[in-house]
Amino acid sequence: MHTVSGGEVAGILVAVFWAILVSFLAVALARLAQTLRATTKLVADVTDQAVPLLSDASSAVRSAQTQIDRVDAIASDVQEVTSNASALSTTVASTFGGPLVKVAAFGYGVRRALGGRKEDVPASPAKEPRRTVIVGRTIPAARRTKRKKD
């Protein structure tokens, strides 16, 4: 029989270790290849879906820009109309305001002169019905009950 030396045993152990190591590396490389294939497929799918989405987003941005341009034009027109209305209001107030106030004051003076001085004489309390104010509301004398004065 043949005796096995220590060097041969060590060689066999090294060979077995290398075989196990190569097997683990082969399994790891197979899984890495599978992951790379799935990643490649995922990137291709995302690219296929992203191109139409980017096209739609681009058209939406262009449409929004068109609408913003329209709103800007409308806002500038409104600003111009506002300034024109303000100028017209100022012109009308300065043209007719003074004379109208003078005519109104003259009319008041004429009414007062023709009507006598009735406003200067205080009205007697017996002629006017007495009113009661309750929380901001005035109730006519006919609707409230008569109370005795203390």
PDB file of N, CA, C and O in Angstrom, residues 56-104:
ATOM      1  N   ASP A  56     -45.127  64.490 -23.505  1.00  0.00           N
ATOM      2  CA  ASP A  56     -46.357  65.079 -22.963  1.00  0.00           C
ATOM      3  C   ASP A  56     -46.049  66.246 -22.030  1.00  0.00           C
ATOM      4  O   ASP A  56     -46.734  67.271 -22.063  1.00  0.00           O
ATOM      5  N   ALA A  57     -45.028  66.089 -21.204  1.00  0.00           N
ATOM      6  CA  ALA A  57     -44.658  67.166 -20.285  1.00  0.00           C
ATOM      7  C   ALA A  57     -44.188  68.396 -21.055  1.00  0.00           C
ATOM      8  O   ALA A  57     -44.506  69.530 -20.702  1.00  0.00           O
ATOM      9  N   SER A  58     -43.458  68.172 -22.126  1.00  0.00           N
ATOM     10  CA  SER A  58     -42.978  69.282 -22.942  1.00  0.00           C
ATOM     11  C   SER A  58     -44.147  70.023 -23.584  1.00  0.00           C
ATOM     12  O   SER A  58     -44.182  71.257 -23.590  1.00  0.00           O
ATOM     13  N   SER A  59     -45.117  69.296 -24.103  1.00  0.00           N
ATOM     14  CA  SER A  59     -46.280  69.959 -24.710  1.00  0.00           C
ATOM     15  C   SER A  59     -47.107  70.680 -23.646  1.00  0.00           C
ATOM     16  O   SER A  59     -47.644  71.762 -23.897  1.00  0.00           O
ATOM     17  N   ALA A  60     -47.202  70.112 -22.435  1.00  0.00           N
ATOM     18  CA  ALA A  60     -47.937  70.780 -21.356  1.00  0.00           C
ATOM     19  C   ALA A  60     -47.242  72.078 -20.956  1.00  0.00           C
ATOM     20  O   ALA A  60     -47.907  73.097 -20.710  1.00  0.00           O
ATOM     21  N   VAL A  61     -45.929  72.069 -20.917  1.00  0.00           N
ATOM     22  CA  VAL A  61     -45.182  73.286 -20.571  1.00  0.00           C
ATOM     23  C   VAL A  61     -45.373  74.348 -21.648  1.00  0.00           C
ATOM     24  O   VAL A  61     -45.557  75.529 -21.342  1.00  0.00           O
ATOM     25  N   ARG A  62     -45.355  73.929 -22.911  1.00  0.00           N
ATOM     26  CA  ARG A  62     -45.586  74.887 -24.001  1.00  0.00           C
ATOM     27  C   ARG A  62     -46.992  75.479 -23.911  1.00  0.00           C
ATOM     28  O   ARG A  62     -47.193  76.685 -24.090  1.00  0.00           O
ATOM     29  N   SER A  63     -47.986  74.642 -23.629  1.00  0.00           N
ATOM     30  CA  SER A  63     -49.363  75.117 -23.492  1.00  0.00           C
ATOM     31  C   SER A  63     -49.487  76.078 -22.311  1.00  0.00           C
ATOM     32  O   SER A  63     -50.157  77.116 -22.416  1.00  0.00           O
ATOM     33  N   ALA A  64     -48.850  75.746 -21.205  1.00  0.00           N
ATOM     34  CA  ALA A  64     -48.883  76.632 -20.035  1.00  0.00           C
ATOM     35  C   ALA A  64     -48.224  77.969 -20.346  1.00  0.00           C
ATOM     36  O   ALA A  64     -48.714  79.022 -19.929  1.00  0.00           O
ATOM     37  N   GLN A  65     -47.142  77.930 -21.086  1.00  0.00           N
ATOM     38  CA  GLN A  65     -46.465  79.183 -21.459  1.00  0.00           C
ATOM     39  C   GLN A  65     -47.372  80.047 -22.336  1.00  0.00           C
ATOM     40  O   GLN A  65     -47.432  81.261 -22.170  1.00  0.00           O
ATOM     41  N   THR A  66     -48.096  79.418 -23.259  1.00  0.00           N
ATOM     42  CA  THR A  66     -49.036  80.148 -24.108  1.00  0.00           C
ATOM     43  C   THR A  66     -50.125  80.803 -23.257  1.00  0.00           C
ATOM     44  O   THR A  66     -50.467  81.974 -23.462  1.00  0.00           O
ATOM     45  N   GLN A  67     -50.669  80.036 -22.291  1.00  0.00           N
ATOM     46  CA  GLN A  67     -51.709  80.580 -21.419  1.00  0.00           C
ATOM     47  C   GLN A  67     -51.170  81.714 -20.559  1.00  0.00           C
ATOM     48  O   GLN A  67     -51.863  82.716 -20.336  1.00  0.00           O
ATOM     49  N   ILE A  68     -49.940  81.582 -20.074  1.00  0.00           N
ATOM     50  CA  ILE A  68     -49.338  82.651 -19.267  1.00  0.00           C
ATOM     51  C   ILE A  68     -49.156  83.910 -20.105  1.00  0.00           C
ATOM     52  O   ILE A  68     -49.390  85.022 -19.623  1.00  0.00           O
ATOM     53  N   ASP A  69     -48.755  83.733 -21.359  1.00  0.00           N
ATOM     54  CA  ASP A  69     -48.622  84.899 -22.241  1.00  0.00           C
ATOM     55  C   ASP A  69     -49.970  85.589 -22.439  1.00  0.00           C
ATOM     56  O   ASP A  69     -50.058  86.820 -22.437  1.00  0.00           O
ATOM     57  N   ARG A  70     -51.038  84.797 -22.597  1.00  0.00           N
ATOM     58  CA  ARG A  70     -52.377  85.371 -22.757  1.00  0.00           C
ATOM     59  C   ARG A  70     -52.808  86.119 -21.499  1.00  0.00           C
ATOM     60  O   ARG A  70     -53.361  87.220 -21.575  1.00  0.00           O
ATOM     61  N   VAL A  71     -52.582  85.511 -20.346  1.00  0.00           N
ATOM     62  CA  VAL A  71     -52.954  86.154 -19.080  1.00  0.00           C
ATOM     63  C   VAL A  71     -52.163  87.439 -18.892  1.00  0.00           C
ATOM     64  O   VAL A  71     -52.700  88.453 -18.420  1.00  0.00           O
ATOM     65  N   ASP A  72     -50.902  87.431 -19.276  1.00  0.00           N
ATOM     66  CA  ASP A  72     -50.077  88.633 -19.163  1.00  0.00           C
ATOM     67  C   ASP A  72     -50.633  89.751 -20.049  1.00  0.00           C
ATOM     68  O   ASP A  72     -50.706  90.902 -19.625  1.00  0.00           O
ATOM     69  N   ALA A  73     -51.047  89.389 -21.266  1.00  0.00           N
ATOM     70  CA  ALA A  73     -51.635  90.390 -22.161  1.00  0.00           C
ATOM     71  C   ALA A  73     -52.937  90.940 -21.577  1.00  0.00           C
ATOM     72  O   ALA A  73     -53.189  92.150 -21.606  1.00  0.00           O
ATOM     73  N   ILE A  74     -53.766  90.056 -21.019  1.00  0.00           N
ATOM     74  CA  ILE A  74     -55.032  90.493 -20.410  1.00  0.00           C
ATOM     75  C   ILE A  74     -54.755  91.399 -19.218  1.00  0.00           C
ATOM     76  O   ILE A  74     -55.414  92.431 -19.041  1.00  0.00           O
ATOM     77  N   ALA A  75     -53.784  91.040 -18.396  1.00  0.00           N
ATOM     78  CA  ALA A  75     -53.460  91.855 -17.218  1.00  0.00           C
ATOM     79  C   ALA A  75     -52.968  93.236 -17.625  1.00  0.00           C
ATOM     80  O   ALA A  75     -53.332  94.238 -16.993  1.00  0.00           O
ATOM     81  N   SER A  76     -52.169  93.307 -18.667  1.00  0.00           N
ATOM     82  CA  SER A  76     -51.696  94.625 -19.107  1.00  0.00           C
ATOM     83  C   SER A  76     -52.855  95.447 -19.670  1.00  0.00           C
ATOM     84  O   SER A  76     -52.930  96.662 -19.443  1.00  0.00           O
ATOM     85  N   ASP A  77     -53.801  94.797 -20.375  1.00  0.00           N
ATOM     86  CA  ASP A  77     -54.982  95.514 -20.874  1.00  0.00           C
ATOM     87  C   ASP A  77     -55.843  96.021 -19.720  1.00  0.00           C
ATOM     88  O   ASP A  77     -56.344  97.148 -19.753  1.00  0.00           O
ATOM     89  N   VAL A  78     -56.022  95.195 -18.686  1.00  0.00           N
ATOM     90  CA  VAL A  78     -56.814  95.604 -17.524  1.00  0.00           C
ATOM     91  C   VAL A  78     -56.137  96.778 -16.814  1.00  0.00           C
ATOM     92  O   VAL A  78     -56.806  97.717 -16.387  1.00  0.00           O
ATOM     93  N   GLN A  79     -54.825  96.738 -16.722  1.00  0.00           N
ATOM     94  CA  GLN A  79     -54.099  97.842 -16.090  1.00  0.00           C
ATOM     95  C   GLN A  79     -54.290  99.133 -16.885  1.00  0.00           C
ATOM     96  O   GLN A  79     -54.494 100.200 -16.307  1.00  0.00           O
ATOM     97  N   GLU A  80     -54.265  99.021 -18.199  1.00  0.00           N
ATOM     98  CA  GLU A  80     -54.465 100.206 -19.038  1.00  0.00           C
ATOM     99  C   GLU A  80     -55.881 100.751 -18.879  1.00  0.00           C
ATOM    100  O   GLU A  80     -56.082 101.966 -18.757  1.00  0.00           O
ATOM    101  N   VAL A  81     -56.878  99.850 -18.847  1.00  0.00           N
ATOM    102  CA  VAL A  81     -58.270 100.284 -18.677  1.00  0.00           C
ATOM    103  C   VAL A  81     -58.445 100.937 -17.306  1.00  0.00           C
ATOM    104  O   VAL A  81     -59.137 101.951 -17.173  1.00  0.00           O
ATOM    105  N   THR A  82     -57.812 100.380 -16.286  1.00  0.00           N
ATOM    106  CA  THR A  82     -57.902 100.949 -14.941  1.00  0.00           C
ATOM    107  C   THR A  82     -57.322 102.341 -14.889  1.00  0.00           C
ATOM    108  O   THR A  82     -57.908 103.257 -14.303  1.00  0.00           O
ATOM    109  N   SER A  83     -56.171 102.531 -15.517  1.00  0.00           N
ATOM    110  CA  SER A  83     -55.570 103.868 -15.514  1.00  0.00           C
ATOM    111  C   SER A  83     -56.432 104.856 -16.306  1.00  0.00           C
ATOM    112  O   SER A  83     -56.580 106.017 -15.903  1.00  0.00           O
ATOM    113  N   ASN A  84     -57.025 104.396 -17.412  1.00  0.00           N
ATOM    114  CA  ASN A  84     -57.920 105.275 -18.187  1.00  0.00           C
ATOM    115  C   ASN A  84     -59.166 105.638 -17.370  1.00  0.00           C
ATOM    116  O   ASN A  84     -59.617 106.793 -17.390  1.00  0.00           O
ATOM    117  N   ALA A  85     -59.743 104.660 -16.658  1.00  0.00           N
ATOM    118  CA  ALA A  85     -60.929 104.931 -15.840  1.00  0.00           C
ATOM    119  C   ALA A  85     -60.578 105.899 -14.712  1.00  0.00           C
ATOM    120  O   ALA A  85     -61.379 106.787 -14.377  1.00  0.00           O
ATOM    121  N   SER A  86     -59.408 105.742 -14.140  1.00  0.00           N
ATOM    122  CA  SER A  86     -58.987 106.654 -13.074  1.00  0.00           C
ATOM    123  C   SER A  86     -58.829 108.077 -13.607  1.00  0.00           C
ATOM    124  O   SER A  86     -59.266 109.041 -12.962  1.00  0.00           O
ATOM    125  N   ALA A  87     -58.229 108.193 -14.775  1.00  0.00           N
ATOM    126  CA  ALA A  87     -58.060 109.516 -15.373  1.00  0.00           C
ATOM    127  C   ALA A  87     -59.419 110.129 -15.704  1.00  0.00           C
ATOM    128  O   ALA A  87     -59.645 111.325 -15.472  1.00  0.00           O
ATOM    129  N   LEU A  88     -60.337 109.321 -16.248  1.00  0.00           N
ATOM    130  CA  LEU A  88     -61.673 109.814 -16.570  1.00  0.00           C
ATOM    131  C   LEU A  88     -62.409 110.246 -15.312  1.00  0.00           C
ATOM    132  O   LEU A  88     -63.064 111.298 -15.279  1.00  0.00           O
ATOM    133  N   SER A  89     -62.305 109.458 -14.260  1.00  0.00           N
ATOM    134  CA  SER A  89     -62.955 109.799 -12.993  1.00  0.00           C
ATOM    135  C   SER A  89     -62.415 111.106 -12.437  1.00  0.00           C
ATOM    136  O   SER A  89     -63.185 111.947 -11.964  1.00  0.00           O
ATOM    137  N   THR A  90     -61.118 111.296 -12.494  1.00  0.00           N
ATOM    138  CA  THR A  90     -60.512 112.532 -12.011  1.00  0.00           C
ATOM    139  C   THR A  90     -60.989 113.717 -12.838  1.00  0.00           C
ATOM    140  O   THR A  90     -61.318 114.785 -12.289  1.00  0.00           O
ATOM    141  N   THR A  91     -61.054 113.525 -14.148  1.00  0.00           N
ATOM    142  CA  THR A  91     -61.505 114.606 -15.029  1.00  0.00           C
ATOM    143  C   THR A  91     -62.958 114.981 -14.746  1.00  0.00           C
ATOM    144  O   THR A  91     -63.300 116.165 -14.640  1.00  0.00           O
ATOM    145  N   VAL A  92     -63.832 113.982 -14.623  1.00  0.00           N
ATOM    146  CA  VAL A  92     -65.251 114.239 -14.355  1.00  0.00           C
ATOM    147  C   VAL A  92     -65.414 114.918 -12.999  1.00  0.00           C
ATOM    148  O   VAL A  92     -66.194 115.873 -12.863  1.00  0.00           O
ATOM    149  N   ALA A  93     -64.678 114.430 -11.996  1.00  0.00           N
ATOM    150  CA  ALA A  93     -64.805 115.024 -10.657  1.00  0.00           C
ATOM    151  C   ALA A  93     -64.347 116.469 -10.659  1.00  0.00           C
ATOM    152  O   ALA A  93     -64.985 117.331 -10.041  1.00  0.00           O
ATOM    153  N   SER A  94     -63.265 116.764 -11.357  1.00  0.00           N
ATOM    154  CA  SER A  94     -62.783 118.143 -11.352  1.00  0.00           C
ATOM    155  C   SER A  94     -63.667 119.054 -12.207  1.00  0.00           C
ATOM    156  O   SER A  94     -63.809 120.233 -11.920  1.00  0.00           O
ATOM    157  N   THR A  95     -64.283 118.508 -13.263  1.00  0.00           N
ATOM    158  CA  THR A  95     -65.115 119.318 -14.146  1.00  0.00           C
ATOM    159  C   THR A  95     -66.489 119.591 -13.551  1.00  0.00           C
ATOM    160  O   THR A  95     -66.960 120.725 -13.547  1.00  0.00           O
ATOM    161  N   PHE A  96     -67.157 118.557 -13.050  1.00  0.00           N
ATOM    162  CA  PHE A  96     -68.536 118.707 -12.589  1.00  0.00           C
ATOM    163  C   PHE A  96     -68.671 118.786 -11.080  1.00  0.00           C
ATOM    164  O   PHE A  96     -69.700 119.207 -10.575  1.00  0.00           O
ATOM    165  N   GLY A  97     -67.671 118.350 -10.335  1.00  0.00           N
ATOM    166  CA  GLY A  97     -67.782 118.286  -8.881  1.00  0.00           C
ATOM    167  C   GLY A  97     -68.007 119.632  -8.248  1.00  0.00           C
ATOM    168  O   GLY A  97     -68.942 119.811  -7.442  1.00  0.00           O
ATOM    169  N   GLY A  98     -67.191 120.608  -8.543  1.00  0.00           N
ATOM    170  CA  GLY A  98     -67.328 121.943  -7.951  1.00  0.00           C
ATOM    171  C   GLY A  98     -68.653 122.598  -8.268  1.00  0.00           C
ATOM    172  O   GLY A  98     -69.364 123.049  -7.355  1.00  0.00           O
ATOM    173  N   PRO A  99     -69.043 122.683  -9.543  1.00  0.00           N
ATOM    174  CA  PRO A  99     -70.334 123.303  -9.865  1.00  0.00           C
ATOM    175  C   PRO A  99     -71.524 122.576  -9.249  1.00  0.00           C
ATOM    176  O   PRO A  99     -72.478 123.217  -8.809  1.00  0.00           O
ATOM    177  N   LEU A 100     -71.497 121.252  -9.177  1.00  0.00           N
ATOM    178  CA  LEU A 100     -72.628 120.525  -8.591  1.00  0.00           C
ATOM    179  C   LEU A 100     -72.756 120.813  -7.104  1.00  0.00           C
ATOM    180  O   LEU A 100     -73.873 120.944  -6.582  1.00  0.00           O
ATOM    181  N   VAL A 101     -71.637 120.930  -6.412  1.00  0.00           N
ATOM    182  CA  VAL A 101     -71.688 121.258  -4.988  1.00  0.00           C
ATOM    183  C   VAL A 101     -72.261 122.653  -4.804  1.00  0.00           C
ATOM    184  O   VAL A 101     -73.086 122.895  -3.908  1.00  0.00           O
ATOM    185  N   LYS A 102     -71.873 123.574  -5.659  1.00  0.00           N
ATOM    186  CA  LYS A 102     -72.393 124.938  -5.565  1.00  0.00           C
ATOM    187  C   LYS A 102     -73.894 124.972  -5.838  1.00  0.00           C
ATOM    188  O   LYS A 102     -74.655 125.668  -5.149  1.00  0.00           O
ATOM    189  N   VAL A 103     -74.361 124.220  -6.846  1.00  0.00           N
ATOM    190  CA  VAL A 103     -75.799 124.179  -7.151  1.00  0.00           C
ATOM    191  C   VAL A 103     -76.565 123.564  -5.990  1.00  0.00           C
ATOM    192  O   VAL A 103     -77.636 124.053  -5.601  1.00  0.00           O
ATOM    193  N   ALA A 104     -76.042 122.510  -5.394  1.00  0.00           N
ATOM    194  CA  ALA A 104     -76.724 121.864  -4.266  1.00  0.00           C
ATOM    195  C   ALA A 104     -76.795 122.813  -3.074  1.00  0.00           C
ATOM    196  O   ALA A 104     -77.833 122.906  -2.398  1.00  0.00           O
TER     197      ALA A 104
END
